[in-house]
Amino acid sequence: MKTRILVVDDDPTLLKFLVEYFVSQSYEVESAANGQEGLRRAYNFHPHLIILDVMMPGMDGWDLAYRIREMAEIPIILLTAKSTETDKLRGFRLGVDDYVTKPFSFAELGARVQAILARTQKSSSSTAANILQFGEIILDLDKREARRGSDIIPLTPTEYRLLEHLARNQGKVISEPELIRAIWGDVSDVETTAIRRYIWLLRQKIETDPSQPEWIITVRGFGYRLGTGSLSKLL
């Protein structure tokens, strides 16, 4: 799949040259001649990066960058004839990734695009490696939180550690003593009844029907495992 770039500029000649250049660099490119059209294209095209001019009639680059930031964390490069520190700070406060002053060379702009995309892809890979998902439930290992879709599941720290340990051991049966050691440590004097209580509490929060658990499965005489029906680690 090609990397998608959206270019927004009201100068038709510059817009044409930018599109031709990035197509020649093997990108999939779409263009827009004003802010309103750029916003529509961003919504439908789902670009990996957006290059946009600041000075446009109607919705200018500042407004468009703000609207895009409300929609998604897409990398943005601003093109502008202004080079004042105030303008640059305004752009960075909007979450713009880079700021290129006109006139510029296509080779320089292309290098900046490559650098931002490489940084973004590295960040995305790092984030994905720290996510565990089963069914609709997502565990964010960096934020130490569980979500169902976009809704946070209110777990206590102990409930979270229990769920994370089960999820890290996909499909493996884990005994109650092993769960105690994983959650409270080797020197803990916690009894197995505590684990059973936390298993019950966790099921109330993540199972559709806690009386017939789909995910936290009891393996009689052995312990517990997290169901593997749709369990996956995002790599």
PDB file of C-alpha atoms in Angstrom:
ATOM      1  CA  MET A   1       0.000   0.000   0.000  1.00  0.00           C
ATOM      2  CA  LYS A   2       1.392   3.400  -1.005  1.00  0.00           C
ATOM      3  CA  THR A   3       1.773   6.223   1.485  1.00  0.00           C
ATOM      4  CA  ARG A   4      -0.967   8.787   0.907  1.00  0.00           C
ATOM      5  CA  ILE A   5      -0.244  12.535   0.849  1.00  0.00           C
ATOM      6  CA  LEU A   6      -2.801  15.336   0.610  1.00  0.00           C
ATOM      7  CA  VAL A   7      -1.575  18.698  -0.738  1.00  0.00           C
ATOM      8  CA  VAL A   8      -3.708  21.824  -0.157  1.00  0.00           C
ATOM      9  CA  ASP A   9      -2.747  25.117  -1.848  1.00  0.00           C
ATOM     10  CA  ASP A  10      -4.665  27.828  -3.695  1.00  0.00           C
ATOM     11  CA  ASP A  11      -1.775  28.419  -6.139  1.00  0.00           C
ATOM     12  CA  PRO A  12      -2.678  26.127  -9.083  1.00  0.00           C
ATOM     13  CA  THR A  13       0.832  26.121 -10.552  1.00  0.00           C
ATOM     14  CA  LEU A  14       2.545  25.205  -7.276  1.00  0.00           C
ATOM     15  CA  LEU A  15      -0.174  22.652  -6.534  1.00  0.00           C
ATOM     16  CA  LYS A  16       0.399  20.964  -9.914  1.00  0.00           C
ATOM     17  CA  PHE A  17       4.171  20.792  -9.396  1.00  0.00           C
ATOM     18  CA  LEU A  18       3.837  19.440  -5.859  1.00  0.00           C
ATOM     19  CA  VAL A  19       1.484  16.687  -6.992  1.00  0.00           C
ATOM     20  CA  GLU A  20       3.777  15.734  -9.876  1.00  0.00           C
ATOM     21  CA  TYR A  21       6.833  15.668  -7.618  1.00  0.00           C
ATOM     22  CA  PHE A  22       5.325  13.442  -4.927  1.00  0.00           C
ATOM     23  CA  VAL A  23       3.774  11.112  -7.503  1.00  0.00           C
ATOM     24  CA  SER A  24       7.268  10.755  -9.015  1.00  0.00           C
ATOM     25  CA  GLN A  25       8.463   9.775  -5.521  1.00  0.00           C
ATOM     26  CA  SER A  26       5.956   6.885  -5.499  1.00  0.00           C
ATOM     27  CA  TYR A  27       3.400   8.455  -3.160  1.00  0.00           C
ATOM     28  CA  GLU A  28      -0.357   8.319  -3.717  1.00  0.00           C
ATOM     29  CA  VAL A  29      -1.352  11.973  -3.908  1.00  0.00           C
ATOM     30  CA  GLU A  30      -4.572  13.968  -3.850  1.00  0.00           C
ATOM     31  CA  SER A  31      -4.879  17.742  -3.962  1.00  0.00           C
ATOM     32  CA  ALA A  32      -7.276  20.491  -2.955  1.00  0.00           C
ATOM     33  CA  ALA A  33      -7.369  24.170  -4.000  1.00  0.00           C
ATOM     34  CA  ASN A  34      -8.868  25.580  -0.783  1.00  0.00           C
ATOM     35  CA  GLY A  35      -9.436  24.807   2.883  1.00  0.00           C
ATOM     36  CA  GLN A  36     -13.010  23.544   2.605  1.00  0.00           C
ATOM     37  CA  GLU A  37     -12.092  21.143  -0.182  1.00  0.00           C
ATOM     38  CA  GLY A  38      -8.998  20.112   1.765  1.00  0.00           C
ATOM     39  CA  LEU A  39     -11.097  19.213   4.789  1.00  0.00           C
ATOM     40  CA  ARG A  40     -13.406  17.053   2.653  1.00  0.00           C
ATOM     41  CA  ARG A  41     -10.452  15.319   1.011  1.00  0.00           C
ATOM     42  CA  ALA A  42      -8.802  14.690   4.374  1.00  0.00           C
ATOM     43  CA  TYR A  43     -11.999  13.038   5.614  1.00  0.00           C
ATOM     44  CA  ASN A  44     -12.442  10.826   2.548  1.00  0.00           C
ATOM     45  CA  PHE A  45      -8.832  10.163   1.475  1.00  0.00           C
ATOM     46  CA  HIS A  46      -7.402   9.340   4.931  1.00  0.00           C
ATOM     47  CA  PRO A  47      -3.919  10.663   4.124  1.00  0.00           C
ATOM     48  CA  HIS A  48      -0.807   9.650   6.063  1.00  0.00           C
ATOM     49  CA  LEU A  49       0.472  13.256   5.828  1.00  0.00           C
ATOM     50  CA  ILE A  50      -0.928  16.646   4.808  1.00  0.00           C
ATOM     51  CA  ILE A  51       0.972  19.548   3.222  1.00  0.00           C
ATOM     52  CA  LEU A  52      -1.006  22.774   3.351  1.00  0.00           C
ATOM     53  CA  ASP A  53      -0.523  26.431   2.533  1.00  0.00           C
ATOM     54  CA  VAL A  54      -1.205  28.991   5.258  1.00  0.00           C
ATOM     55  CA  MET A  55      -2.498  31.897   3.172  1.00  0.00           C
ATOM     56  CA  MET A  56      -5.689  30.752   1.473  1.00  0.00           C
ATOM     57  CA  PRO A  57      -9.005  32.581   1.054  1.00  0.00           C
ATOM     58  CA  GLY A  58     -11.934  31.456   3.207  1.00  0.00           C
ATOM     59  CA  MET A  59     -10.654  28.707   5.478  1.00  0.00           C
ATOM     60  CA  ASP A  60      -6.930  29.422   5.744  1.00  0.00           C
ATOM     61  CA  GLY A  61      -4.202  26.984   6.731  1.00  0.00           C
ATOM     62  CA  TRP A  62      -4.464  27.825  10.427  1.00  0.00           C
ATOM     63  CA  ASP A  63      -8.175  27.013  10.512  1.00  0.00           C
ATOM     64  CA  LEU A  64      -7.721  23.886   8.416  1.00  0.00           C
ATOM     65  CA  ALA A  65      -4.903  22.609  10.652  1.00  0.00           C
ATOM     66  CA  TYR A  66      -7.129  23.171  13.686  1.00  0.00           C
ATOM     67  CA  ARG A  67     -10.051  21.296  12.089  1.00  0.00           C
ATOM     68  CA  ILE A  68      -7.812  18.412  11.023  1.00  0.00           C
ATOM     69  CA  ARG A  69      -6.395  18.141  14.546  1.00  0.00           C
ATOM     70  CA  GLU A  70      -9.957  17.775  15.857  1.00  0.00           C
ATOM     71  CA  MET A  71     -10.458  14.861  13.456  1.00  0.00           C
ATOM     72  CA  ALA A  72      -7.189  12.899  13.673  1.00  0.00           C
ATOM     73  CA  GLU A  73      -3.492  12.982  14.550  1.00  0.00           C
ATOM     74  CA  ILE A  74      -2.341  13.276  10.929  1.00  0.00           C
ATOM     75  CA  PRO A  75       1.153  14.770  10.445  1.00  0.00           C
ATOM     76  CA  ILE A  76       0.928  18.290   8.978  1.00  0.00           C
ATOM     77  CA  ILE A  77       3.524  20.408   7.180  1.00  0.00           C
ATOM     78  CA  LEU A  78       2.674  24.094   6.751  1.00  0.00           C
ATOM     79  CA  LEU A  79       3.857  26.027   3.703  1.00  0.00           C
ATOM     80  CA  THR A  80       4.095  29.785   4.179  1.00  0.00           C
ATOM     81  CA  ALA A  81       5.732  32.936   2.893  1.00  0.00           C
ATOM     82  CA  LYS A  82       6.015  34.132   6.494  1.00  0.00           C
ATOM     83  CA  SER A  83       9.006  33.135   8.572  1.00  0.00           C
ATOM     84  CA  THR A  84       8.437  35.035  11.811  1.00  0.00           C
ATOM     85  CA  GLU A  85       8.876  33.252  15.123  1.00  0.00           C
ATOM     86  CA  THR A  86       5.309  34.196  16.101  1.00  0.00           C
ATOM     87  CA  ASP A  87       3.858  32.398  13.086  1.00  0.00           C
ATOM     88  CA  LYS A  88       5.988  29.322  13.692  1.00  0.00           C
ATOM     89  CA  LEU A  89       4.977  29.169  17.340  1.00  0.00           C
ATOM     90  CA  ARG A  90       1.332  29.480  16.321  1.00  0.00           C
ATOM     91  CA  GLY A  91       1.745  26.520  13.992  1.00  0.00           C
ATOM     92  CA  PHE A  92       3.467  24.347  16.569  1.00  0.00           C
ATOM     93  CA  ARG A  93       0.793  25.183  19.155  1.00  0.00           C
ATOM     94  CA  LEU A  94      -1.751  23.804  16.686  1.00  0.00           C
ATOM     95  CA  GLY A  95       0.198  20.545  16.606  1.00  0.00           C
ATOM     96  CA  VAL A  96       1.837  21.128  13.216  1.00  0.00           C
ATOM     97  CA  ASP A  97       4.818  18.817  12.651  1.00  0.00           C
ATOM     98  CA  ASP A  98       6.946  21.060  10.436  1.00  0.00           C
ATOM     99  CA  TYR A  99       7.009  24.528   8.947  1.00  0.00           C
ATOM    100  CA  VAL A 100       8.527  25.214   5.491  1.00  0.00           C
ATOM    101  CA  THR A 101       9.095  28.771   4.317  1.00  0.00           C
ATOM    102  CA  LYS A 102       8.612  29.716   0.671  1.00  0.00           C
ATOM    103  CA  PRO A 103      10.553  29.594  -1.574  1.00  0.00           C
ATOM    104  CA  PHE A 104      11.723  26.036  -0.957  1.00  0.00           C
ATOM    105  CA  SER A 105      13.220  23.192  -2.966  1.00  0.00           C
ATOM    106  CA  PHE A 106      11.166  20.077  -3.639  1.00  0.00           C
ATOM    107  CA  ALA A 107      14.122  17.962  -2.507  1.00  0.00           C
ATOM    108  CA  GLU A 108      14.115  19.703   0.891  1.00  0.00           C
ATOM    109  CA  LEU A 109      10.359  19.313   1.264  1.00  0.00           C
ATOM    110  CA  GLY A 110      10.605  15.673   0.211  1.00  0.00           C
ATOM    111  CA  ALA A 111      13.290  15.026   2.823  1.00  0.00           C
ATOM    112  CA  ARG A 112      11.141  16.601   5.530  1.00  0.00           C
ATOM    113  CA  VAL A 113       8.187  14.451   4.475  1.00  0.00           C
ATOM    114  CA  GLN A 114      10.324  11.290   4.663  1.00  0.00           C
ATOM    115  CA  ALA A 115      11.653  12.237   8.101  1.00  0.00           C
ATOM    116  CA  ILE A 116       8.185  12.879   9.535  1.00  0.00           C
ATOM    117  CA  LEU A 117       6.719   9.688   8.060  1.00  0.00           C
ATOM    118  CA  ALA A 118       9.631   7.610   9.389  1.00  0.00           C
ATOM    119  CA  ARG A 119       9.175   9.133  12.846  1.00  0.00           C
ATOM    120  CA  THR A 120       5.415   8.583  12.757  1.00  0.00           C
ATOM    121  CA  GLN A 121       5.715   4.957  11.638  1.00  0.00           C
ATOM    122  CA  LYS A 122       8.284   4.241  14.359  1.00  0.00           C
ATOM    123  CA  SER A 123       6.011   5.782  16.981  1.00  0.00           C
ATOM    124  CA  SER A 124       3.015   3.795  15.702  1.00  0.00           C
ATOM    125  CA  SER A 125       4.983   0.540  15.824  1.00  0.00           C
ATOM    126  CA  SER A 126       6.110   1.271  19.368  1.00  0.00           C
ATOM    127  CA  THR A 127       2.554   2.016  20.455  1.00  0.00           C
ATOM    128  CA  ALA A 128       1.131  -1.073  18.763  1.00  0.00           C
ATOM    129  CA  ALA A 129       3.680  -3.286  20.489  1.00  0.00           C
ATOM    130  CA  ASN A 130       2.285  -2.107  23.829  1.00  0.00           C
ATOM    131  CA  ILE A 131      -1.348  -2.965  23.141  1.00  0.00           C
ATOM    132  CA  LEU A 132      -3.161  -6.200  23.969  1.00  0.00           C
ATOM    133  CA  GLN A 133      -6.634  -6.794  22.569  1.00  0.00           C
ATOM    134  CA  PHE A 134      -9.303  -9.445  22.971  1.00  0.00           C
ATOM    135  CA  GLY A 135     -12.740  -8.986  21.505  1.00  0.00           C
ATOM    136  CA  GLU A 136     -13.749  -5.353  21.999  1.00  0.00           C
ATOM    137  CA  ILE A 137     -11.438  -4.914  24.986  1.00  0.00           C
ATOM    138  CA  ILE A 138      -8.081  -3.170  24.607  1.00  0.00           C
ATOM    139  CA  LEU A 139      -5.323  -3.071  27.214  1.00  0.00           C
ATOM    140  CA  ASP A 140      -2.998  -0.102  26.831  1.00  0.00           C
ATOM    141  CA  LEU A 141       0.175  -1.250  28.597  1.00  0.00           C
ATOM    142  CA  ASP A 142       1.735   2.222  28.564  1.00  0.00           C
ATOM    143  CA  LYS A 143      -1.274   3.992  30.063  1.00  0.00           C
ATOM    144  CA  ARG A 144      -2.150   0.928  32.180  1.00  0.00           C
ATOM    145  CA  GLU A 145      -5.804   1.182  31.309  1.00  0.00           C
ATOM    146  CA  ALA A 146      -8.484  -1.022  29.770  1.00  0.00           C
ATOM    147  CA  ARG A 147     -11.000   0.194  27.201  1.00  0.00           C
ATOM    148  CA  ARG A 148     -14.050  -1.230  25.480  1.00  0.00           C
ATOM    149  CA  GLY A 149     -13.899   0.609  22.192  1.00  0.00           C
ATOM    150  CA  SER A 150     -13.320   4.223  23.259  1.00  0.00           C
ATOM    151  CA  ASP A 151     -14.862   3.781  26.741  1.00  0.00           C
ATOM    152  CA  ILE A 152     -12.481   3.266  29.658  1.00  0.00           C
ATOM    153  CA  ILE A 153     -13.299   0.274  31.886  1.00  0.00           C
ATOM    154  CA  PRO A 154     -12.885   1.414  35.515  1.00  0.00           C
ATOM    155  CA  LEU A 155     -10.452  -1.169  36.904  1.00  0.00           C
ATOM    156  CA  THR A 156      -8.630  -0.966  40.208  1.00  0.00           C
ATOM    157  CA  PRO A 157      -4.816  -1.387  40.012  1.00  0.00           C
ATOM    158  CA  THR A 158      -5.138  -4.989  41.250  1.00  0.00           C
ATOM    159  CA  GLU A 159      -7.877  -5.817  38.741  1.00  0.00           C
ATOM    160  CA  TYR A 160      -5.757  -4.333  35.955  1.00  0.00           C
ATOM    161  CA  ARG A 161      -2.650  -6.342  36.953  1.00  0.00           C
ATOM    162  CA  LEU A 162      -4.732  -9.509  37.063  1.00  0.00           C
ATOM    163  CA  LEU A 163      -6.219  -8.912  33.628  1.00  0.00           C
ATOM    164  CA  GLU A 164      -2.846  -7.937  32.147  1.00  0.00           C
ATOM    165  CA  HIS A 165      -1.191 -11.121  33.461  1.00  0.00           C
ATOM    166  CA  LEU A 166      -3.949 -13.271  31.986  1.00  0.00           C
ATOM    167  CA  ALA A 167      -3.709 -11.424  28.663  1.00  0.00           C
ATOM    168  CA  ARG A 168       0.083 -11.744  28.475  1.00  0.00           C
ATOM    169  CA  ASN A 169      -0.309 -15.516  28.811  1.00  0.00           C
ATOM    170  CA  GLN A 170      -2.668 -16.029  25.912  1.00  0.00           C
ATOM    171  CA  GLY A 171      -4.636 -19.231  26.328  1.00  0.00           C
ATOM    172  CA  LYS A 172      -2.328 -20.567  29.038  1.00  0.00           C
ATOM    173  CA  VAL A 173      -3.882 -21.950  32.232  1.00  0.00           C
ATOM    174  CA  ILE A 174      -2.501 -20.054  35.251  1.00  0.00           C
ATOM    175  CA  SER A 175      -2.844 -21.437  38.761  1.00  0.00           C
ATOM    176  CA  GLU A 176      -4.111 -19.356  41.673  1.00  0.00           C
ATOM    177  CA  PRO A 177      -0.693 -19.429  43.459  1.00  0.00           C
ATOM    178  CA  GLU A 178       0.987 -18.188  40.244  1.00  0.00           C
ATOM    179  CA  LEU A 179      -1.516 -15.338  39.963  1.00  0.00           C
ATOM    180  CA  ILE A 180      -0.867 -14.382  43.582  1.00  0.00           C
ATOM    181  CA  ARG A 181       2.891 -14.255  42.951  1.00  0.00           C
ATOM    182  CA  ALA A 182       2.423 -12.228  39.755  1.00  0.00           C
ATOM    183  CA  ILE A 183       0.168  -9.650  41.429  1.00  0.00           C
ATOM    184  CA  TRP A 184       1.380  -9.427  45.026  1.00  0.00           C
ATOM    185  CA  GLY A 185       4.901 -10.892  44.847  1.00  0.00           C
ATOM    186  CA  ASP A 186       6.676 -13.950  46.276  1.00  0.00           C
ATOM    187  CA  VAL A 187       6.496 -12.831  49.907  1.00  0.00           C
ATOM    188  CA  SER A 188       2.751 -12.268  49.886  1.00  0.00           C
ATOM    189  CA  ASP A 189       0.527 -14.103  52.362  1.00  0.00           C
ATOM    190  CA  VAL A 190      -2.598 -13.446  50.273  1.00  0.00           C
ATOM    191  CA  GLU A 191      -4.958 -16.410  50.223  1.00  0.00           C
ATOM    192  CA  THR A 192      -6.458 -17.962  47.111  1.00  0.00           C
ATOM    193  CA  THR A 193      -9.903 -16.693  48.130  1.00  0.00           C
ATOM    194  CA  ALA A 194      -8.660 -13.187  47.274  1.00  0.00           C
ATOM    195  CA  ILE A 195      -7.912 -14.239  43.682  1.00  0.00           C
ATOM    196  CA  ARG A 196     -11.382 -15.766  43.375  1.00  0.00           C
ATOM    197  CA  ARG A 197     -12.898 -12.528  44.618  1.00  0.00           C
ATOM    198  CA  TYR A 198     -10.934 -10.446  42.075  1.00  0.00           C
ATOM    199  CA  ILE A 199     -11.803 -12.868  39.277  1.00  0.00           C
ATOM    200  CA  TRP A 200     -15.476 -12.384  40.185  1.00  0.00           C
ATOM    201  CA  LEU A 201     -15.101  -8.579  40.217  1.00  0.00           C
ATOM    202  CA  LEU A 202     -13.250  -8.560  36.896  1.00  0.00           C
ATOM    203  CA  ARG A 203     -15.926 -10.644  35.232  1.00  0.00           C
ATOM    204  CA  GLN A 204     -18.578  -8.141  36.307  1.00  0.00           C
ATOM    205  CA  LYS A 205     -16.711  -5.453  34.384  1.00  0.00           C
ATOM    206  CA  ILE A 206     -15.598  -7.182  31.189  1.00  0.00           C
ATOM    207  CA  GLU A 207     -17.986 -10.073  30.542  1.00  0.00           C
ATOM    208  CA  THR A 208     -21.271  -9.662  28.682  1.00  0.00           C
ATOM    209  CA  ASP A 209     -22.776 -12.310  30.983  1.00  0.00           C
ATOM    210  CA  PRO A 210     -20.587 -12.784  34.098  1.00  0.00           C
ATOM    211  CA  SER A 211     -22.460 -15.986  34.992  1.00  0.00           C
ATOM    212  CA  GLN A 212     -21.326 -17.515  31.677  1.00  0.00           C
ATOM    213  CA  PRO A 213     -17.881 -15.980  31.140  1.00  0.00           C
ATOM    214  CA  GLU A 214     -16.593 -15.794  27.585  1.00  0.00           C
ATOM    215  CA  TRP A 215     -13.100 -14.526  28.413  1.00  0.00           C
ATOM    216  CA  ILE A 216     -11.982 -15.360  31.949  1.00  0.00           C
ATOM    217  CA  ILE A 217     -12.409 -19.127  31.935  1.00  0.00           C
ATOM    218  CA  THR A 218     -12.185 -21.328  35.022  1.00  0.00           C
ATOM    219  CA  VAL A 219     -10.268 -24.556  34.396  1.00  0.00           C
ATOM    220  CA  ARG A 220     -11.386 -26.709  37.312  1.00  0.00           C
ATOM    221  CA  GLY A 221      -8.565 -28.158  39.357  1.00  0.00           C
ATOM    222  CA  PHE A 222      -5.952 -26.044  37.526  1.00  0.00           C
ATOM    223  CA  GLY A 223      -6.741 -22.308  37.564  1.00  0.00           C
ATOM    224  CA  TYR A 224      -7.824 -19.693  35.019  1.00  0.00           C
ATOM    225  CA  ARG A 225      -7.093 -18.710  31.448  1.00  0.00           C
ATOM    226  CA  LEU A 226      -8.105 -15.925  29.104  1.00  0.00           C
ATOM    227  CA  GLY A 227     -10.178 -17.267  26.218  1.00  0.00           C
ATOM    228  CA  THR A 228      -8.347 -17.310  22.892  1.00  0.00           C
ATOM    229  CA  GLY A 229     -11.346 -16.903  20.602  1.00  0.00           C
ATOM    230  CA  SER A 230     -10.258 -13.479  19.342  1.00  0.00           C
ATOM    231  CA  LEU A 231      -7.278 -12.811  21.517  1.00  0.00           C
ATOM    232  CA  SER A 232      -4.405 -11.162  19.698  1.00  0.00           C
ATOM    233  CA  LYS A 233      -1.352  -9.084  20.424  1.00  0.00           C
ATOM    234  CA  LEU A 234      -0.962  -6.169  18.029  1.00  0.00           C
ATOM    235  CA  LEU A 235       2.597  -6.313  16.743  1.00  0.00           C
TER     236      LEU A 235
END
